[in-house]
CSV table of C-alpha atoms in Angstrom, one decimal:
chain,number,residue,atom,x,y,z
A,602,UNK,CA,43.0,37.3,121.7
A,603,UNK,CA,42.8,38.6,118.1
A,604,UNK,CA,46.0,38.9,116.1
A,605,UNK,CA,47.8,42.3,116.1
A,606,UNK,CA,47.0,43.0,112.4
A,607,UNK,CA,43.2,42.6,112.9
A,608,UNK,CA,42.8,46.5,113.0
A,609,UNK,CA,44.8,47.0,109.9
A,610,UNK,CA,42.6,44.4,108.1
A,611,UNK,CA,39.3,46.1,109.3
A,612,UNK,CA,40.5,49.6,108.3
A,613,UNK,CA,41.6,48.2,104.9
A,614,UNK,CA,38.3,46.6,104.3
A,615,UNK,CA,36.5,49.9,105.2
A,616,UNK,CA,38.9,51.8,102.9
A,617,UNK,CA,37.9,49.5,99.9
A,618,UNK,CA,34.2,49.5,100.7
A,619,UNK,CA,34.0,53.3,100.8
A,620,UNK,CA,36.1,53.6,97.7
A,621,UNK,CA,33.6,51.4,96.0
A,622,UNK,CA,30.8,53.5,97.3
A,623,UNK,CA,32.5,56.6,96.1
A,624,UNK,CA,32.8,54.9,92.5
A,625,UNK,CA,29.0,54.2,92.6
A,626,UNK,CA,28.4,58.0,93.4
A,627,UNK,CA,30.6,58.9,90.6
A,628,UNK,CA,28.8,56.6,88.1
A,629,UNK,CA,25.4,58.1,89.3
A,630,UNK,CA,26.5,61.7,88.7
A,631,UNK,CA,28.0,60.7,85.4
A,632,UNK,CA,24.6,59.4,84.3
A,633,UNK,CA,22.4,62.2,85.7
A,634,UNK,CA,21.2,63.0,82.1
A,635,UNK,CA,21.3,59.5,80.7
A,636,UNK,CA,17.8,58.4,79.5
A,637,UNK,CA,16.5,55.4,81.3
A,638,UNK,CA,19.3,55.3,83.8
A,639,UNK,CA,18.4,53.9,87.3
A,640,UNK,CA,20.2,55.2,90.3
A,641,UNK,CA,22.5,52.8,92.1
A,642,UNK,CA,23.5,52.5,95.7
A,643,UNK,CA,26.1,50.4,97.6
A,644,UNK,CA,24.7,47.9,100.1
A,645,UNK,CA,27.0,47.7,103.1
A,646,UNK,CA,27.1,44.7,105.5
A,647,UNK,CA,29.1,44.2,108.6
A,648,UNK,CA,31.5,41.3,108.5
A,649,UNK,CA,31.1,38.5,111.0
A,650,UNK,CA,33.1,38.6,114.2
A,651,UNK,CA,36.6,37.3,114.4
A,652,UNK,CA,36.7,33.7,115.6
A,653,UNK,CA,39.2,33.4,118.6
A,654,UNK,CA,40.3,29.7,119.3
A,655,UNK,CA,41.3,29.2,123.1
A,656,UNK,CA,42.3,26.1,125.0
A,657,UNK,CA,39.8,26.7,127.7
A,658,UNK,CA,36.9,26.8,125.5
A,659,UNK,CA,35.6,25.6,122.2
A,660,UNK,CA,36.1,27.7,119.0
A,661,UNK,CA,33.4,30.3,118.7
A,662,UNK,CA,32.7,33.8,117.7
A,663,UNK,CA,34.3,36.7,119.6
A,664,UNK,CA,33.1,40.1,120.2
A,665,UNK,CA,35.3,42.0,117.7
A,666,UNK,CA,33.9,42.2,114.2
A,667,UNK,CA,35.8,42.1,110.9
A,668,UNK,CA,34.8,45.5,109.5
A,669,UNK,CA,32.5,46.1,106.5
A,670,UNK,CA,32.1,45.1,102.8
A,671,UNK,CA,29.9,45.9,99.9
A,672,UNK,CA,27.5,43.0,99.2
A,673,UNK,CA,26.0,44.3,96.1
A,674,UNK,CA,25.5,47.4,94.0
A,675,UNK,CA,21.8,47.8,94.2
A,676,UNK,CA,19.7,49.2,91.3
A,677,UNK,CA,16.8,51.4,92.5
A,678,UNK,CA,14.0,50.6,90.0
A,679,UNK,CA,10.3,49.7,90.2
A,680,UNK,CA,9.4,47.2,87.7
A,681,UNK,CA,5.5,47.7,88.2
A,682,UNK,CA,6.0,51.4,87.3
A,683,UNK,CA,8.1,50.6,84.3
A,684,UNK,CA,5.5,48.2,82.9
A,685,UNK,CA,2.7,50.8,83.5
A,686,UNK,CA,4.8,53.3,81.5
A,687,UNK,CA,5.2,50.8,78.6
A,688,UNK,CA,1.4,50.1,78.6
A,689,UNK,CA,0.6,53.8,78.4
A,690,UNK,CA,3.3,54.2,75.8
A,691,UNK,CA,1.3,51.8,73.5
A,692,UNK,CA,-1.7,54.3,73.8
A,693,UNK,CA,0.3,57.4,73.3
A,694,UNK,CA,1.9,55.9,70.1
A,695,UNK,CA,-1.4,54.8,68.7
A,696,UNK,CA,-3.3,57.9,69.4
A,697,UNK,CA,-0.4,60.2,68.2
A,698,UNK,CA,-0.2,58.5,64.8
A,699,UNK,CA,-4.0,58.4,64.3
A,700,UNK,CA,-4.4,62.1,65.3
A,701,UNK,CA,-1.6,63.0,62.7
A,702,UNK,CA,-3.2,61.0,60.0
A,703,UNK,CA,-6.7,62.4,60.6
A,704,UNK,CA,-5.4,66.0,60.8
A,705,UNK,CA,-3.6,65.5,57.5
A,706,UNK,CA,-7.1,64.3,56.0
A,707,UNK,CA,-8.8,67.4,57.5
A,708,UNK,CA,-6.0,69.6,55.9
A,709,UNK,CA,-6.8,67.9,52.4
A,710,UNK,CA,-10.5,68.8,52.8
A,711,UNK,CA,-10.8,72.1,54.6
A,712,UNK,CA,-14.2,73.2,55.6
A,713,UNK,CA,-15.7,75.7,55.5
A,714,UNK,CA,-13.6,76.9,52.4
A,715,UNK,CA,-14.1,78.7,49.2
A,716,UNK,CA,-12.3,75.8,47.5
A,717,UNK,CA,-14.0,73.0,49.6
A,718,UNK,CA,-16.5,70.5,48.4
A,719,UNK,CA,-19.4,72.1,50.2
A,720,UNK,CA,-19.1,75.3,48.3
A,721,UNK,CA,-18.5,73.5,45.0
A,722,UNK,CA,-21.8,71.5,45.5
A,723,UNK,CA,-23.7,74.6,46.3
A,724,UNK,CA,-22.5,76.4,43.3
A,725,UNK,CA,-23.1,73.5,41.0
A,726,UNK,CA,-26.8,73.2,42.1
A,727,UNK,CA,-27.1,77.1,42.0
A,728,UNK,CA,-25.8,77.2,38.3
A,729,UNK,CA,-28.5,74.6,37.3
A,730,UNK,CA,-31.1,76.6,39.0
A,731,UNK,CA,-30.1,79.8,37.3
A,732,UNK,CA,-29.9,78.1,34.0
A,733,UNK,CA,-33.5,76.8,34.6
A,734,UNK,CA,-34.8,80.4,34.5
A,735,UNK,CA,-33.0,81.2,31.3
A,736,UNK,CA,-32.1,78.1,29.4
A,737,UNK,CA,-31.4,80.0,26.2
A,738,UNK,CA,-28.4,81.8,27.9
A,739,UNK,CA,-25.1,80.5,26.5
A,740,UNK,CA,-23.3,82.3,29.5
A,741,UNK,CA,-25.4,80.3,32.0
A,742,UNK,CA,-24.8,77.2,30.1
A,743,UNK,CA,-21.1,77.7,30.2
A,744,UNK,CA,-21.3,78.5,33.9
A,745,UNK,CA,-22.9,75.1,34.5
A,746,UNK,CA,-20.1,73.4,32.7
A,747,UNK,CA,-17.7,75.4,34.5
A,748,UNK,CA,-19.1,74.7,37.8
A,749,UNK,CA,-19.6,70.9,37.0
A,750,UNK,CA,-15.9,70.6,35.9
A,751,UNK,CA,-14.8,72.4,39.1
A,752,UNK,CA,-17.0,70.0,41.3
A,753,UNK,CA,-15.5,66.9,39.5
A,754,UNK,CA,-11.9,68.3,40.0
A,755,UNK,CA,-12.6,69.0,43.7
A,756,UNK,CA,-13.9,65.4,44.3
A,757,UNK,CA,-11.1,63.8,42.0
A,758,UNK,CA,-8.4,65.9,43.7
A,759,UNK,CA,-9.5,64.9,47.1
A,760,UNK,CA,-9.6,61.2,46.3
A,761,UNK,CA,-6.3,61.3,44.5
A,762,UNK,CA,-4.5,63.2,47.4
A,763,UNK,CA,-6.0,61.0,50.1
A,764,UNK,CA,-5.1,57.8,48.0
A,765,UNK,CA,-1.6,59.2,47.7
A,766,UNK,CA,-1.4,59.9,51.3
A,767,UNK,CA,-2.5,56.4,52.2
A,768,UNK,CA,0.2,54.9,49.9
A,769,UNK,CA,2.8,57.2,51.6
A,770,UNK,CA,2.1,55.7,54.8
A,771,UNK,CA,3.9,52.7,53.3
A,772,UNK,CA,7.2,54.5,54.1
A,773,UNK,CA,6.2,55.0,57.8
A,774,UNK,CA,5.1,51.3,58.1
A,775,UNK,CA,8.5,50.2,56.7
A,776,UNK,CA,10.3,52.4,59.0
A,777,UNK,CA,8.4,51.1,62.1
A,778,UNK,CA,8.8,47.5,61.1
A,779,UNK,CA,12.6,48.1,60.7
A,780,UNK,CA,12.8,49.9,64.1
A,781,UNK,CA,11.0,46.9,65.7
A,782,UNK,CA,13.4,44.4,64.1
A,783,UNK,CA,16.4,46.5,65.2
A,784,UNK,CA,15.1,46.8,68.8
A,785,UNK,CA,14.2,43.2,69.3
A,786,UNK,CA,17.5,42.1,68.0
A,787,UNK,CA,19.2,44.2,70.6
A,788,UNK,CA,17.1,43.1,73.3
A,789,UNK,CA,17.9,39.4,72.6
A,790,UNK,CA,21.6,40.2,72.6
A,791,UNK,CA,21.1,42.0,76.1
A,792,UNK,CA,19.3,39.0,77.3
A,793,UNK,CA,22.3,36.7,76.6
A,794,UNK,CA,24.7,39.2,78.3
A,795,UNK,CA,22.5,39.6,81.4
A,796,UNK,CA,22.1,35.7,81.9
A,797,UNK,CA,26.0,35.5,81.5
A,798,UNK,CA,26.6,38.3,84.2
A,799,UNK,CA,24.0,36.8,86.7
A,800,UNK,CA,25.5,33.4,86.1
A,801,UNK,CA,28.7,34.5,87.9
A,802,UNK,CA,26.8,36.2,90.7
A,803,UNK,CA,27.2,39.8,89.5
A,804,UNK,CA,24.4,42.4,89.1
A,805,UNK,CA,24.0,43.6,85.4
A,806,UNK,CA,22.6,47.0,86.4
A,807,UNK,CA,23.5,49.0,83.4
A,808,UNK,CA,22.4,46.1,81.0
A,809,UNK,CA,19.1,46.0,82.8
A,810,UNK,CA,18.7,49.8,82.3
A,811,UNK,CA,19.6,49.5,78.6
A,812,UNK,CA,17.0,46.7,78.0
A,813,UNK,CA,14.3,48.5,79.8
A,814,UNK,CA,15.0,51.6,77.7
A,815,UNK,CA,14.8,49.5,74.6
A,816,UNK,CA,11.5,47.9,75.7
A,817,UNK,CA,10.2,51.4,76.3
A,818,UNK,CA,11.0,52.3,72.7
A,819,UNK,CA,9.4,49.1,71.5
A,820,UNK,CA,6.3,49.8,73.5
A,821,UNK,CA,5.8,53.0,71.6
A,822,UNK,CA,5.7,51.0,68.4
A,823,UNK,CA,3.5,48.1,69.1
A,824,UNK,CA,1.5,46.4,71.9
A,825,UNK,CA,3.7,44.0,74.0
A,826,UNK,CA,3.4,41.5,76.8
A,827,UNK,CA,6.5,41.4,78.9
A,828,UNK,CA,7.9,38.7,81.3
A,829,UNK,CA,11.2,37.8,83.0
A,830,UNK,CA,12.4,34.3,83.9
A,831,UNK,CA,14.4,33.4,86.9
A,832,UNK,CA,17.7,33.8,85.1
A,833,UNK,CA,16.7,37.5,84.2
A,834,UNK,CA,16.0,36.8,80.5
A,835,UNK,CA,13.1,38.8,79.0
A,836,UNK,CA,10.3,37.2,77.0
A,837,UNK,CA,8.2,39.7,74.9
A,838,UNK,CA,5.0,38.9,72.9
A,839,UNK,CA,3.1,40.8,70.4
A,840,UNK,CA,-0.4,39.5,69.4
A,841,UNK,CA,0.2,36.2,71.2
A,842,UNK,CA,3.5,35.5,69.2
A,843,UNK,CA,7.0,35.7,70.5
A,844,UNK,CA,9.0,38.8,69.5
A,845,UNK,CA,11.8,37.9,71.8
A,846,UNK,CA,12.5,34.6,73.7
A,847,UNK,CA,15.9,34.5,75.5
A,848,UNK,CA,18.6,35.3,72.9
A,849,UNK,CA,16.2,34.8,69.8
A,850,UNK,CA,14.4,37.6,68.2
A,851,UNK,CA,11.5,37.3,65.6
A,852,UNK,CA,11.6,39.2,62.3
A,853,UNK,CA,8.8,41.1,60.7
A,854,UNK,CA,8.6,42.3,57.1
A,855,UNK,CA,6.3,44.7,55.2
A,856,UNK,CA,4.8,42.9,52.3
A,857,UNK,CA,2.3,44.1,49.5
A,858,UNK,CA,-1.3,43.6,50.6
A,859,UNK,CA,-3.3,40.8,49.0
A,860,UNK,CA,-6.3,43.1,48.7
A,861,UNK,CA,-4.4,46.1,47.3
A,862,UNK,CA,-0.7,45.6,46.2
A,863,UNK,CA,-0.1,49.4,46.4
A,864,UNK,CA,-0.5,49.1,50.2
A,865,UNK,CA,1.8,47.2,52.6
A,866,UNK,CA,0.8,44.7,55.3
A,867,UNK,CA,3.1,43.4,58.0
A,868,UNK,CA,3.7,39.8,58.4
A,869,UNK,CA,6.0,37.5,60.5
A,870,UNK,CA,9.0,36.2,58.5
A,871,UNK,CA,8.9,32.3,58.2
A,872,UNK,CA,5.5,32.1,59.9
A,873,UNK,CA,3.0,33.2,57.2
A,874,UNK,CA,0.9,34.9,59.8
A,875,UNK,CA,-0.2,38.5,59.7
A,876,UNK,CA,1.1,40.7,62.5
A,877,UNK,CA,-1.5,42.1,65.0
A,878,UNK,CA,0.4,45.0,66.4
A,879,UNK,CA,-2.6,46.2,68.6
A,880,UNK,CA,-1.4,49.6,69.7
A,881,UNK,CA,1.7,51.7,69.3
A,882,UNK,CA,2.6,53.5,66.1
A,883,UNK,CA,2.4,50.6,63.9
A,884,UNK,CA,-1.0,49.6,65.2
A,885,UNK,CA,-2.2,53.1,65.1
A,886,UNK,CA,-1.0,53.7,61.4
A,887,UNK,CA,-2.5,50.5,60.3
A,888,UNK,CA,-5.8,51.3,61.9
A,889,UNK,CA,-5.9,54.8,60.6
A,890,UNK,CA,-5.2,53.6,57.1
A,891,UNK,CA,-7.5,50.7,57.0
A,892,UNK,CA,-10.3,52.2,58.8
A,893,UNK,CA,-10.4,56.0,59.0
A,894,UNK,CA,-8.6,56.9,55.6
A,895,UNK,CA,-10.2,54.0,53.6
A,896,UNK,CA,-13.6,55.0,55.2
A,897,UNK,CA,-13.2,58.6,53.7
A,898,UNK,CA,-12.3,57.2,50.4
A,899,UNK,CA,-15.3,55.0,50.4
A,900,UNK,CA,-17.5,57.8,51.3
A,901,UNK,CA,-16.1,60.0,48.6
A,902,UNK,CA,-16.8,57.2,46.2
A,903,UNK,CA,-20.5,57.0,47.4
A,904,UNK,CA,-20.8,60.8,47.0
A,905,UNK,CA,-19.3,60.6,43.4
A,906,UNK,CA,-21.4,57.6,42.3
A,907,UNK,CA,-24.6,59.2,43.6
A,908,UNK,CA,-23.7,62.5,41.8
A,909,UNK,CA,-23.0,60.7,38.6
A,910,UNK,CA,-26.0,58.5,38.6
A,911,UNK,CA,-28.7,61.0,39.8
A,912,UNK,CA,-27.4,63.9,37.5
A,913,UNK,CA,-27.0,61.5,34.5
A,914,UNK,CA,-30.4,59.8,35.1
A,915,UNK,CA,-32.2,63.3,34.9
A,916,UNK,CA,-30.0,64.7,32.1
A,917,UNK,CA,-30.7,61.7,29.9
A,918,UNK,CA,-34.3,62.5,29.8
A,919,UNK,CA,-34.0,66.1,28.7
A,920,UNK,CA,-33.2,67.8,25.4
A,921,UNK,CA,-30.2,70.3,24.5
A,922,UNK,CA,-30.8,73.4,22.3
A,923,UNK,CA,-29.9,71.3,19.2
A,924,UNK,CA,-32.3,68.5,20.1
A,925,UNK,CA,-29.7,66.1,21.5
A,926,UNK,CA,-30.9,63.8,24.0
A,927,UNK,CA,-30.0,60.7,26.1
A,928,UNK,CA,-26.6,62.2,27.0
A,929,UNK,CA,-24.6,61.9,30.2
A,930,UNK,CA,-23.5,64.9,32.0
A,931,UNK,CA,-20.8,63.2,34.1
A,932,UNK,CA,-18.5,60.3,33.1
A,933,UNK,CA,-16.5,57.9,35.4
A,934,UNK,CA,-17.5,55.5,38.1
A,935,UNK,CA,-15.6,56.5,41.2
A,936,UNK,CA,-14.4,59.7,42.9
A,937,UNK,CA,-11.0,59.1,41.4
A,938,UNK,CA,-12.4,59.0,37.8
A,939,UNK,CA,-15.3,61.5,37.8
A,940,UNK,CA,-15.2,64.1,35.1
A,941,UNK,CA,-17.4,65.9,32.8
A,942,UNK,CA,-18.7,63.7,30.0
A,943,UNK,CA,-17.5,64.3,26.5
A,944,UNK,CA,-21.1,64.3,25.4
A,945,UNK,CA,-21.6,67.9,26.8
A,946,UNK,CA,-18.4,69.5,25.7
A,947,UNK,CA,-20.7,71.8,23.6
A,948,UNK,CA,-22.8,73.9,25.9
A,949,UNK,CA,-25.7,73.8,23.5
A,950,UNK,CA,-26.0,70.0,24.3
A,951,UNK,CA,-26.9,70.6,27.9
A,952,UNK,CA,-30.3,69.1,28.5
A,953,UNK,CA,-32.6,71.7,30.0
A,954,UNK,CA,-35.8,71.0,28.2
A,955,UNK,CA,-38.3,68.2,28.8
A,956,UNK,CA,-39.1,68.0,25.1
A,957,UNK,CA,-37.3,68.7,21.8
A,958,UNK,CA,-37.2,72.4,21.4
A,959,UNK,CA,-36.7,71.9,17.6
A,960,UNK,CA,-39.9,70.0,17.3
A,961,UNK,CA,-42.7,72.3,16.2
A,962,UNK,CA,-45.1,70.2,18.0
A,963,UNK,CA,-43.3,70.4,21.3
A,964,UNK,CA,-45.6,71.7,24.1
A,965,UNK,CA,-42.8,73.4,26.0
A,966,UNK,CA,-41.1,75.6,23.5
A,967,UNK,CA,-37.5,76.7,23.2
A,968,UNK,CA,-37.4,78.4,26.8
A,969,UNK,CA,-38.2,75.3,28.8
A,970,UNK,CA,-36.0,74.8,31.7
A,971,UNK,CA,-37.8,71.8,33.4
A,972,UNK,CA,-34.9,69.5,33.3
A,973,UNK,CA,-32.3,72.0,34.6
A,974,UNK,CA,-34.7,72.5,37.5
A,975,UNK,CA,-35.0,68.9,38.2
A,976,UNK,CA,-31.2,68.6,38.2
A,977,UNK,CA,-30.9,71.5,40.6
A,978,UNK,CA,-33.5,69.6,42.8
A,979,UNK,CA,-31.3,66.6,43.0
A,980,UNK,CA,-29.5,68.6,45.7
A,981,UNK,CA,-32.6,68.0,48.0
A,982,UNK,CA,-33.1,64.3,47.3
A,983,UNK,CA,-32.2,61.7,49.9
A,984,UNK,CA,-30.3,59.4,47.8
A,985,UNK,CA,-27.6,58.2,50.2
A,986,UNK,CA,-27.7,56.5,53.6
A,987,UNK,CA,-30.5,54.2,52.8
A,988,UNK,CA,-32.7,57.1,51.5
A,989,UNK,CA,-32.0,59.3,54.6
A,990,UNK,CA,-29.2,61.6,53.4
A,991,UNK,CA,-28.7,64.0,50.5
A,992,UNK,CA,-25.3,64.3,48.8
A,993,UNK,CA,-24.3,67.3,50.8
A,994,UNK,CA,-25.6,65.5,54.1
A,995,UNK,CA,-23.3,62.7,53.3
A,996,UNK,CA,-20.4,64.9,52.9
A,997,UNK,CA,-21.1,67.0,56.0
A,998,UNK,CA,-21.4,63.7,58.0
A,999,UNK,CA,-18.2,62.5,56.6
A,1000,UNK,CA,-16.3,65.8,57.5
A,1001,UNK,CA,-18.1,65.8,60.9
A,1002,UNK,CA,-16.9,62.1,61.6
A,1003,UNK,CA,-13.3,63.0,60.7
A,1004,UNK,CA,-13.3,65.9,63.1
A,1005,UNK,CA,-14.9,63.8,65.9
A,1006,UNK,CA,-12.3,61.1,65.4
A,1007,UNK,CA,-9.5,63.5,65.4
A,1008,UNK,CA,-10.7,65.1,68.5
A,1009,UNK,CA,-11.2,61.8,70.1
A,1010,UNK,CA,-7.7,60.7,69.1
A,1011,UNK,CA,-6.2,63.9,70.5
A,1012,UNK,CA,-8.1,63.8,73.7
A,1013,UNK,CA,-6.8,60.1,74.2
A,1014,UNK,CA,-3.4,61.1,73.2
A,1015,UNK,CA,-3.2,63.9,75.8
A,1016,UNK,CA,-4.7,61.8,78.5
A,1017,UNK,CA,-2.2,59.0,77.8
A,1018,UNK,CA,0.8,61.6,77.8
A,1019,UNK,CA,-0.4,62.9,81.2
A,1020,UNK,CA,-0.5,59.4,82.6
A,1021,UNK,CA,3.1,58.7,81.3
A,1022,UNK,CA,4.2,62.0,82.7
A,1023,UNK,CA,2.7,61.1,86.1
A,1024,UNK,CA,4.3,57.6,86.1
A,1025,UNK,CA,7.7,58.9,85.0
A,1026,UNK,CA,7.7,61.5,87.9
A,1027,UNK,CA,6.9,58.5,90.2
A,1028,UNK,CA,9.7,56.5,88.6
A,1029,UNK,CA,12.2,59.4,88.9
A,1030,UNK,CA,11.5,59.7,92.6
A,1031,UNK,CA,12.9,56.1,93.0
A,1032,UNK,CA,15.2,55.8,90.1
A,1033,UNK,CA,16.3,59.3,89.3
A,1034,UNK,CA,19.6,60.9,90.3
A,1035,UNK,CA,19.5,63.7,92.7
A,1036,UNK,CA,22.8,65.7,92.5
A,1037,UNK,CA,22.1,67.0,96.0
A,1038,UNK,CA,21.7,63.6,97.5
A,1039,UNK,CA,24.8,62.3,95.6
A,1040,UNK,CA,26.7,65.2,96.9
A,1041,UNK,CA,25.7,64.3,100.6
A,1042,UNK,CA,26.5,60.6,99.9
A,1043,UNK,CA,29.9,61.7,98.5
A,1044,UNK,CA,30.8,63.7,101.6
A,1045,UNK,CA,29.6,60.8,103.8
A,1046,UNK,CA,31.6,58.2,102.0
A,1047,UNK,CA,34.6,60.5,101.6
A,1048,UNK,CA,34.8,61.1,105.4
A,1049,UNK,CA,34.5,57.5,106.1
A,1050,UNK,CA,37.3,56.7,103.8
A,1051,UNK,CA,39.4,59.4,105.4
A,1052,UNK,CA,38.7,57.8,108.9
A,1053,UNK,CA,39.6,54.4,107.6
A,1054,UNK,CA,42.9,55.7,106.2
A,1055,UNK,CA,43.6,57.5,109.5
A,1056,UNK,CA,42.9,54.2,111.3
A,1057,UNK,CA,45.5,52.6,109.1
A,1058,UNK,CA,48.1,55.2,110.0
A,1059,UNK,CA,47.2,54.6,113.8
A,1060,UNK,CA,47.5,50.8,113.6
A,1061,UNK,CA,50.8,51.2,111.7
A,1062,UNK,CA,52.1,53.3,114.5
A,1063,UNK,CA,50.9,50.7,117.1
A,1064,UNK,CA,52.7,48.0,115.1
A,1065,UNK,CA,55.8,50.0,114.9
A,1066,UNK,CA,55.8,50.4,118.7
A,1067,UNK,CA,55.2,46.7,119.2
A,1068,UNK,CA,58.1,46.0,116.8
A,1069,UNK,CA,60.5,48.3,118.7
A,1070,UNK,CA,59.7,47.0,122.1
A,1071,UNK,CA,63.1,45.9,124.1
A,1072,UNK,CA,65.2,47.8,121.6
A,1073,UNK,CA,65.5,50.9,123.7
A,1074,UNK,CA,69.0,51.3,125.2
A,1075,UNK,CA,70.7,48.7,123.2
């Protein structure tokens, strides 16, 4: 038969098991608002039956069990859902940064706008057309110079502001690089702790939650590939290179670009290899800078160069009121340097006539506006896009392209956010803490604890009865 203290032992095991279960409930409730926390639950297991040795049979299991124990504190988490969220985070981070960058470019070049380049171009060509009808008017000549100066200022301002914004992105790039370095260092440290905890047979639930939360933050910054080994250590790669391997973390650095020292590129420290972040905020900001923003600057340069070359080519062939000829109207070679030429600081030097008006033998006379009209007609000439686009067409195409790219980025950002929200809802159904459910578990474990305590009291009374047998009447 079993020893008389078996019931006490069983009740005590139940007491300890349900006390531990209540501690798990308390931990869940305490972390109901903790980002990245995964709900935990105790796993109960019945103890094996008590072995009763008897003289008439070999030792074997009896029919009375040994109670209950908590074999593990299980973490309720779906790794597949987590990894799907990380994948979508990369898209959200990339498209959000690209949309923000493109929105900023659109804000610099608002269209339609009274202060925009389209209006400046139209008024510039219109001023030349007006001058062609009355080339002797000093007021119209001054108007041409005013509109030319305004047009050059608009182009130059756009180029300067966009170039400044592109350089300002260096601050964000540096910040993202530092964030990545900090996160991967923390993950490497957590890897070491997780391996140590598992080595002694424990379950590092909270450490795993913390690591998953950090990986989620990392996935917002760059594209990653994630894997775990049998010991629970995480390996993370970016662009085919190790970011984290066991307790070692790589280091990134932002360095001046070889092509343009005013811009920053990202490299692996001690590897002399450029980083390919792919998606995430870092990938998005580099793509926006190197493709979208640089493309806008290149397009503005094409517009400025075409304007300078085409207007100057016609203007050089004409004559001013003072007989001057061969003069440039615009100076500069790019959008950042375009300005009015010093040659035409005096309005009388504006070339409007096809022949020298001071030459008595001139066939045109002093009222000739042929050259002014030809300059106005430059607006209609297809001088860009391989002879398919006018200067205004090129600008409209550029503005339209920025708008389409911004809309595309916003659409992809919203779609990715919706997917992340859906996946997080799915994750919360498994990993999220429900206060109602925890309250029900608390009552259930509390009553089991009370029952175990009552059983100890009953067994204690039974033992007391046993110990007092034969003492009555003495």
